[in-house]
Amino acid sequence: MARIIAIDYGGKRTGIAVTNPLQIIATGLTTIESKELIPFLKKYFVAEPVELIIIGMPLNWDETATHGTPLVKEAIKKIQKEFPAIPLKTVDERYTSKMAKDAMLEMGMKKKDRRIKGNVDVIAATIMLQEYLQANA
């Protein structure tokens, strides 16, 4: 089976998580600069088969756009243009950053490591992917 990749896209950084080939376990892969997303995906897709891309859509509780919504929509356009054969779905990313911060505390991560914002991004992508897997099991 091919993997599913999750993207937590941000203005500066993007967290990326992937499933194992059996699509059972979500694992944080990396954090990259957002401007490097397309080159990163090109390299990754050569090395690993991917059957689905999920990307977090930032929305307020009343379903209105946040400051990050236009950035994500633009990233989606670029991804779909570059990789038209791979389906892309948006998922709700509300509270994933808070959940990531809470998870880092629960894991006993040191304070200096919790301050590295890239850690939050990759954990948030992992949480989105795990929630997607559970909802679609």
JSON list of C-alpha atoms in Angstrom, two decimals:
[
{"chain": "A", "resi": 1, "resn": "MET", "atom": "CA", "xyz": [0.00, 0.00, 0.00]},
{"chain": "A", "resi": 2, "resn": "ALA", "atom": "CA", "xyz": [1.02, 3.60, -0.47]},
{"chain": "A", "resi": 3, "resn": "ARG", "atom": "CA", "xyz": [1.39, 6.11, 2.33]},
{"chain": "A", "resi": 4, "resn": "ILE", "atom": "CA", "xyz": [-0.79, 9.05, 3.30]},
{"chain": "A", "resi": 5, "resn": "ILE", "atom": "CA", "xyz": [1.05, 12.31, 3.93]},
{"chain": "A", "resi": 6, "resn": "ALA", "atom": "CA", "xyz": [-0.24, 15.11, 6.19]},
{"chain": "A", "resi": 7, "resn": "ILE", "atom": "CA", "xyz": [0.75, 18.75, 5.89]},
{"chain": "A", "resi": 8, "resn": "ASP", "atom": "CA", "xyz": [0.42, 21.39, 8.60]},
{"chain": "A", "resi": 9, "resn": "TYR", "atom": "CA", "xyz": [1.13, 24.41, 6.42]},
{"chain": "A", "resi": 10, "resn": "GLY", "atom": "CA", "xyz": [2.20, 27.71, 7.92]},
{"chain": "A", "resi": 11, "resn": "GLY", "atom": "CA", "xyz": [3.52, 31.04, 6.73]},
{"chain": "A", "resi": 12, "resn": "LYS", "atom": "CA", "xyz": [7.11, 30.18, 7.70]},
{"chain": "A", "resi": 13, "resn": "ARG", "atom": "CA", "xyz": [7.22, 26.48, 8.55]},
{"chain": "A", "resi": 14, "resn": "THR", "atom": "CA", "xyz": [5.38, 23.37, 7.51]},
{"chain": "A", "resi": 15, "resn": "GLY", "atom": "CA", "xyz": [5.09, 20.22, 9.57]},
{"chain": "A", "resi": 16, "resn": "ILE", "atom": "CA", "xyz": [4.87, 16.93, 7.71]},
{"chain": "A", "resi": 17, "resn": "ALA", "atom": "CA", "xyz": [3.71, 13.51, 8.92]},
{"chain": "A", "resi": 18, "resn": "VAL", "atom": "CA", "xyz": [3.24, 10.22, 7.09]},
{"chain": "A", "resi": 19, "resn": "THR", "atom": "CA", "xyz": [1.64, 6.86, 7.64]},
{"chain": "A", "resi": 20, "resn": "ASN", "atom": "CA", "xyz": [3.46, 3.58, 7.47]},
{"chain": "A", "resi": 21, "resn": "PRO", "atom": "CA", "xyz": [2.78, 1.68, 4.21]},
{"chain": "A", "resi": 22, "resn": "LEU", "atom": "CA", "xyz": [-0.11, -0.22, 5.86]},
{"chain": "A", "resi": 23, "resn": "GLN", "atom": "CA", "xyz": [-1.69, 3.12, 6.85]},
{"chain": "A", "resi": 24, "resn": "ILE", "atom": "CA", "xyz": [-2.00, 2.15, 10.50]},
{"chain": "A", "resi": 25, "resn": "ILE", "atom": "CA", "xyz": [0.48, 4.44, 12.24]},
{"chain": "A", "resi": 26, "resn": "ALA", "atom": "CA", "xyz": [1.03, 8.18, 11.80]},
{"chain": "A", "resi": 27, "resn": "THR", "atom": "CA", "xyz": [4.59, 9.35, 12.36]},
{"chain": "A", "resi": 28, "resn": "GLY", "atom": "CA", "xyz": [6.08, 12.82, 12.31]},
{"chain": "A", "resi": 29, "resn": "LEU", "atom": "CA", "xyz": [8.46, 13.13, 9.38]},
{"chain": "A", "resi": 30, "resn": "THR", "atom": "CA", "xyz": [9.99, 16.61, 9.45]},
{"chain": "A", "resi": 31, "resn": "THR", "atom": "CA", "xyz": [9.50, 20.34, 9.53]},
{"chain": "A", "resi": 32, "resn": "ILE", "atom": "CA", "xyz": [10.59, 22.36, 6.52]},
{"chain": "A", "resi": 33, "resn": "GLU", "atom": "CA", "xyz": [10.47, 25.97, 5.42]},
{"chain": "A", "resi": 34, "resn": "SER", "atom": "CA", "xyz": [7.12, 26.49, 3.72]},
{"chain": "A", "resi": 35, "resn": "LYS", "atom": "CA", "xyz": [8.75, 27.81, 0.55]},
{"chain": "A", "resi": 36, "resn": "GLU", "atom": "CA", "xyz": [10.49, 24.42, 0.21]},
{"chain": "A", "resi": 37, "resn": "LEU", "atom": "CA", "xyz": [7.26, 22.37, 0.28]},
{"chain": "A", "resi": 38, "resn": "ILE", "atom": "CA", "xyz": [6.97, 21.58, -3.44]},
{"chain": "A", "resi": 39, "resn": "PRO", "atom": "CA", "xyz": [10.65, 20.60, -3.89]},
{"chain": "A", "resi": 40, "resn": "PHE", "atom": "CA", "xyz": [10.43, 18.47, -0.73]},
{"chain": "A", "resi": 41, "resn": "LEU", "atom": "CA", "xyz": [7.30, 16.69, -1.96]},
{"chain": "A", "resi": 42, "resn": "LYS", "atom": "CA", "xyz": [8.87, 16.04, -5.38]},
{"chain": "A", "resi": 43, "resn": "LYS", "atom": "CA", "xyz": [11.81, 14.27, -3.75]},
{"chain": "A", "resi": 44, "resn": "TYR", "atom": "CA", "xyz": [9.62, 12.40, -1.28]},
{"chain": "A", "resi": 45, "resn": "PHE", "atom": "CA", "xyz": [7.17, 11.15, -3.93]},
{"chain": "A", "resi": 46, "resn": "VAL", "atom": "CA", "xyz": [10.07, 9.72, -5.95]},
{"chain": "A", "resi": 47, "resn": "ALA", "atom": "CA", "xyz": [11.25, 7.76, -2.90]},
{"chain": "A", "resi": 48, "resn": "GLU", "atom": "CA", "xyz": [7.86, 6.72, -1.46]},
{"chain": "A", "resi": 49, "resn": "PRO", "atom": "CA", "xyz": [4.49, 5.97, -3.05]},
{"chain": "A", "resi": 50, "resn": "VAL", "atom": "CA", "xyz": [1.78, 8.28, -1.68]},
{"chain": "A", "resi": 51, "resn": "GLU", "atom": "CA", "xyz": [-1.91, 7.77, -2.40]},
{"chain": "A", "resi": 52, "resn": "LEU", "atom": "CA", "xyz": [-3.37, 10.75, -0.52]},
{"chain": "A", "resi": 53, "resn": "ILE", "atom": "CA", "xyz": [-2.33, 14.17, 0.73]},
{"chain": "A", "resi": 54, "resn": "ILE", "atom": "CA", "xyz": [-4.20, 15.71, 3.63]},
{"chain": "A", "resi": 55, "resn": "ILE", "atom": "CA", "xyz": [-3.68, 19.32, 4.61]},
{"chain": "A", "resi": 56, "resn": "GLY", "atom": "CA", "xyz": [-4.97, 21.17, 7.64]},
{"chain": "A", "resi": 57, "resn": "MET", "atom": "CA", "xyz": [-7.46, 23.94, 6.88]},
{"chain": "A", "resi": 58, "resn": "PRO", "atom": "CA", "xyz": [-7.37, 26.71, 9.49]},
{"chain": "A", "resi": 59, "resn": "LEU", "atom": "CA", "xyz": [-10.87, 27.95, 10.30]},
{"chain": "A", "resi": 60, "resn": "ASN", "atom": "CA", "xyz": [-12.48, 29.74, 13.21]},
{"chain": "A", "resi": 61, "resn": "TRP", "atom": "CA", "xyz": [-15.19, 27.97, 15.22]},
{"chain": "A", "resi": 62, "resn": "ASP", "atom": "CA", "xyz": [-17.86, 29.77, 13.20]},
{"chain": "A", "resi": 63, "resn": "GLU", "atom": "CA", "xyz": [-16.28, 28.34, 10.01]},
{"chain": "A", "resi": 64, "resn": "THR", "atom": "CA", "xyz": [-14.91, 31.74, 8.92]},
{"chain": "A", "resi": 65, "resn": "ALA", "atom": "CA", "xyz": [-11.41, 32.09, 7.54]},
{"chain": "A", "resi": 66, "resn": "THR", "atom": "CA", "xyz": [-8.42, 32.81, 9.76]},
{"chain": "A", "resi": 67, "resn": "HIS", "atom": "CA", "xyz": [-5.30, 34.75, 8.78]},
{"chain": "A", "resi": 68, "resn": "GLY", "atom": "CA", "xyz": [-3.78, 31.42, 7.69]},
{"chain": "A", "resi": 69, "resn": "THR", "atom": "CA", "xyz": [-6.65, 30.26, 5.46]},
{"chain": "A", "resi": 70, "resn": "PRO", "atom": "CA", "xyz": [-5.55, 32.15, 2.30]},
{"chain": "A", "resi": 71, "resn": "LEU", "atom": "CA", "xyz": [-1.99, 30.79, 2.70]},
{"chain": "A", "resi": 72, "resn": "VAL", "atom": "CA", "xyz": [-3.26, 27.22, 2.88]},
{"chain": "A", "resi": 73, "resn": "LYS", "atom": "CA", "xyz": [-5.59, 27.71, -0.08]},
{"chain": "A", "resi": 74, "resn": "GLU", "atom": "CA", "xyz": [-2.66, 28.99, -2.16]},
{"chain": "A", "resi": 75, "resn": "ALA", "atom": "CA", "xyz": [-0.53, 26.02, -1.07]},
{"chain": "A", "resi": 76, "resn": "ILE", "atom": "CA", "xyz": [-3.35, 23.66, -2.09]},
{"chain": "A", "resi": 77, "resn": "LYS", "atom": "CA", "xyz": [-3.44, 25.21, -5.58]},
{"chain": "A", "resi": 78, "resn": "LYS", "atom": "CA", "xyz": [0.31, 24.72, -5.97]},
{"chain": "A", "resi": 79, "resn": "ILE", "atom": "CA", "xyz": [0.19, 21.12, -4.73]},
{"chain": "A", "resi": 80, "resn": "GLN", "atom": "CA", "xyz": [-2.73, 20.21, -7.01]},
{"chain": "A", "resi": 81, "resn": "LYS", "atom": "CA", "xyz": [-1.04, 21.84, -10.00]},
{"chain": "A", "resi": 82, "resn": "GLU", "atom": "CA", "xyz": [2.25, 20.01, -9.35]},
{"chain": "A", "resi": 83, "resn": "PHE", "atom": "CA", "xyz": [0.77, 16.62, -8.38]},
{"chain": "A", "resi": 84, "resn": "PRO", "atom": "CA", "xyz": [-2.62, 16.32, -10.12]},
{"chain": "A", "resi": 85, "resn": "ALA", "atom": "CA", "xyz": [-2.67, 12.51, -9.88]},
{"chain": "A", "resi": 86, "resn": "ILE", "atom": "CA", "xyz": [-2.58, 12.46, -6.06]},
{"chain": "A", "resi": 87, "resn": "PRO", "atom": "CA", "xyz": [-5.90, 13.24, -4.34]},
{"chain": "A", "resi": 88, "resn": "LEU", "atom": "CA", "xyz": [-5.84, 16.01, -1.73]},
{"chain": "A", "resi": 89, "resn": "LYS", "atom": "CA", "xyz": [-8.28, 16.42, 1.15]},
{"chain": "A", "resi": 90, "resn": "THR", "atom": "CA", "xyz": [-8.54, 19.19, 3.68]},
{"chain": "A", "resi": 91, "resn": "VAL", "atom": "CA", "xyz": [-9.02, 18.38, 7.36]},
{"chain": "A", "resi": 92, "resn": "ASP", "atom": "CA", "xyz": [-9.96, 20.49, 10.35]},
{"chain": "A", "resi": 93, "resn": "GLU", "atom": "CA", "xyz": [-6.82, 21.64, 12.12]},
{"chain": "A", "resi": 94, "resn": "ARG", "atom": "CA", "xyz": [-8.45, 23.53, 14.97]},
{"chain": "A", "resi": 95, "resn": "TYR", "atom": "CA", "xyz": [-6.67, 22.94, 18.25]},
{"chain": "A", "resi": 96, "resn": "THR", "atom": "CA", "xyz": [-3.95, 20.73, 16.75]},
{"chain": "A", "resi": 97, "resn": "SER", "atom": "CA", "xyz": [-1.20, 23.16, 17.81]},
{"chain": "A", "resi": 98, "resn": "LYS", "atom": "CA", "xyz": [-2.54, 23.25, 21.37]},
{"chain": "A", "resi": 99, "resn": "MET", "atom": "CA", "xyz": [-2.84, 19.47, 21.35]},
{"chain": "A", "resi": 100, "resn": "ALA", "atom": "CA", "xyz": [0.75, 19.27, 20.10]},
{"chain": "A", "resi": 101, "resn": "LYS", "atom": "CA", "xyz": [1.97, 21.50, 22.93]},
{"chain": "A", "resi": 102, "resn": "ASP", "atom": "CA", "xyz": [0.05, 19.42, 25.46]},
{"chain": "A", "resi": 103, "resn": "ALA", "atom": "CA", "xyz": [1.52, 16.23, 23.98]},
{"chain": "A", "resi": 104, "resn": "MET", "atom": "CA", "xyz": [5.05, 17.62, 24.31]},
{"chain": "A", "resi": 105, "resn": "LEU", "atom": "CA", "xyz": [4.40, 18.30, 27.99]},
{"chain": "A", "resi": 106, "resn": "GLU", "atom": "CA", "xyz": [3.00, 14.81, 28.51]},
{"chain": "A", "resi": 107, "resn": "MET", "atom": "CA", "xyz": [6.02, 13.28, 26.77]},
{"chain": "A", "resi": 108, "resn": "GLY", "atom": "CA", "xyz": [8.27, 15.08, 29.21]},
{"chain": "A", "resi": 109, "resn": "MET", "atom": "CA", "xyz": [9.97, 17.10, 26.49]},
{"chain": "A", "resi": 110, "resn": "LYS", "atom": "CA", "xyz": [12.45, 19.61, 27.90]},
{"chain": "A", "resi": 111, "resn": "LYS", "atom": "CA", "xyz": [11.44, 23.25, 27.94]},
{"chain": "A", "resi": 112, "resn": "LYS", "atom": "CA", "xyz": [14.11, 24.25, 25.40]},
{"chain": "A", "resi": 113, "resn": "ASP", "atom": "CA", "xyz": [12.85, 21.57, 22.99]},
{"chain": "A", "resi": 114, "resn": "ARG", "atom": "CA", "xyz": [9.24, 22.71, 23.46]},
{"chain": "A", "resi": 115, "resn": "ARG", "atom": "CA", "xyz": [10.31, 26.23, 22.42]},
{"chain": "A", "resi": 116, "resn": "ILE", "atom": "CA", "xyz": [11.39, 24.95, 19.00]},
{"chain": "A", "resi": 117, "resn": "LYS", "atom": "CA", "xyz": [8.32, 25.83, 16.97]},
{"chain": "A", "resi": 118, "resn": "GLY", "atom": "CA", "xyz": [9.13, 23.21, 14.32]},
{"chain": "A", "resi": 119, "resn": "ASN", "atom": "CA", "xyz": [8.46, 20.52, 16.93]},
{"chain": "A", "resi": 120, "resn": "VAL", "atom": "CA", "xyz": [4.91, 21.84, 17.34]},
{"chain": "A", "resi": 121, "resn": "ASP", "atom": "CA", "xyz": [4.35, 21.80, 13.56]},
{"chain": "A", "resi": 122, "resn": "VAL", "atom": "CA", "xyz": [5.44, 18.21, 13.01]},
{"chain": "A", "resi": 123, "resn": "ILE", "atom": "CA", "xyz": [3.47, 16.97, 16.03]},
{"chain": "A", "resi": 124, "resn": "ALA", "atom": "CA", "xyz": [0.38, 18.90, 14.86]},
{"chain": "A", "resi": 125, "resn": "ALA", "atom": "CA", "xyz": [0.67, 17.23, 11.43]},
{"chain": "A", "resi": 126, "resn": "THR", "atom": "CA", "xyz": [0.94, 13.86, 13.16]},
{"chain": "A", "resi": 127, "resn": "ILE", "atom": "CA", "xyz": [-2.16, 14.55, 15.25]},
{"chain": "A", "resi": 128, "resn": "MET", "atom": "CA", "xyz": [-4.14, 15.56, 12.12]},
{"chain": "A", "resi": 129, "resn": "LEU", "atom": "CA", "xyz": [-3.06, 12.39, 10.35]},
{"chain": "A", "resi": 130, "resn": "GLN", "atom": "CA", "xyz": [-3.84, 10.13, 13.31]},
{"chain": "A", "resi": 131, "resn": "GLU", "atom": "CA", "xyz": [-7.30, 11.71, 13.66]},
{"chain": "A", "resi": 132, "resn": "TYR", "atom": "CA", "xyz": [-7.88, 11.19, 9.92]},
{"chain": "A", "resi": 133, "resn": "LEU", "atom": "CA", "xyz": [-6.88, 7.52, 10.20]},
{"chain": "A", "resi": 134, "resn": "GLN", "atom": "CA", "xyz": [-9.19, 6.97, 13.18]},
{"chain": "A", "resi": 135, "resn": "ALA", "atom": "CA", "xyz": [-12.12, 8.70, 11.47]},
{"chain": "A", "resi": 136, "resn": "ASN", "atom": "CA", "xyz": [-11.67, 6.65, 8.30]},
{"chain": "A", "resi": 137, "resn": "ALA", "atom": "CA", "xyz": [-10.87, 3.25, 9.85]}
]
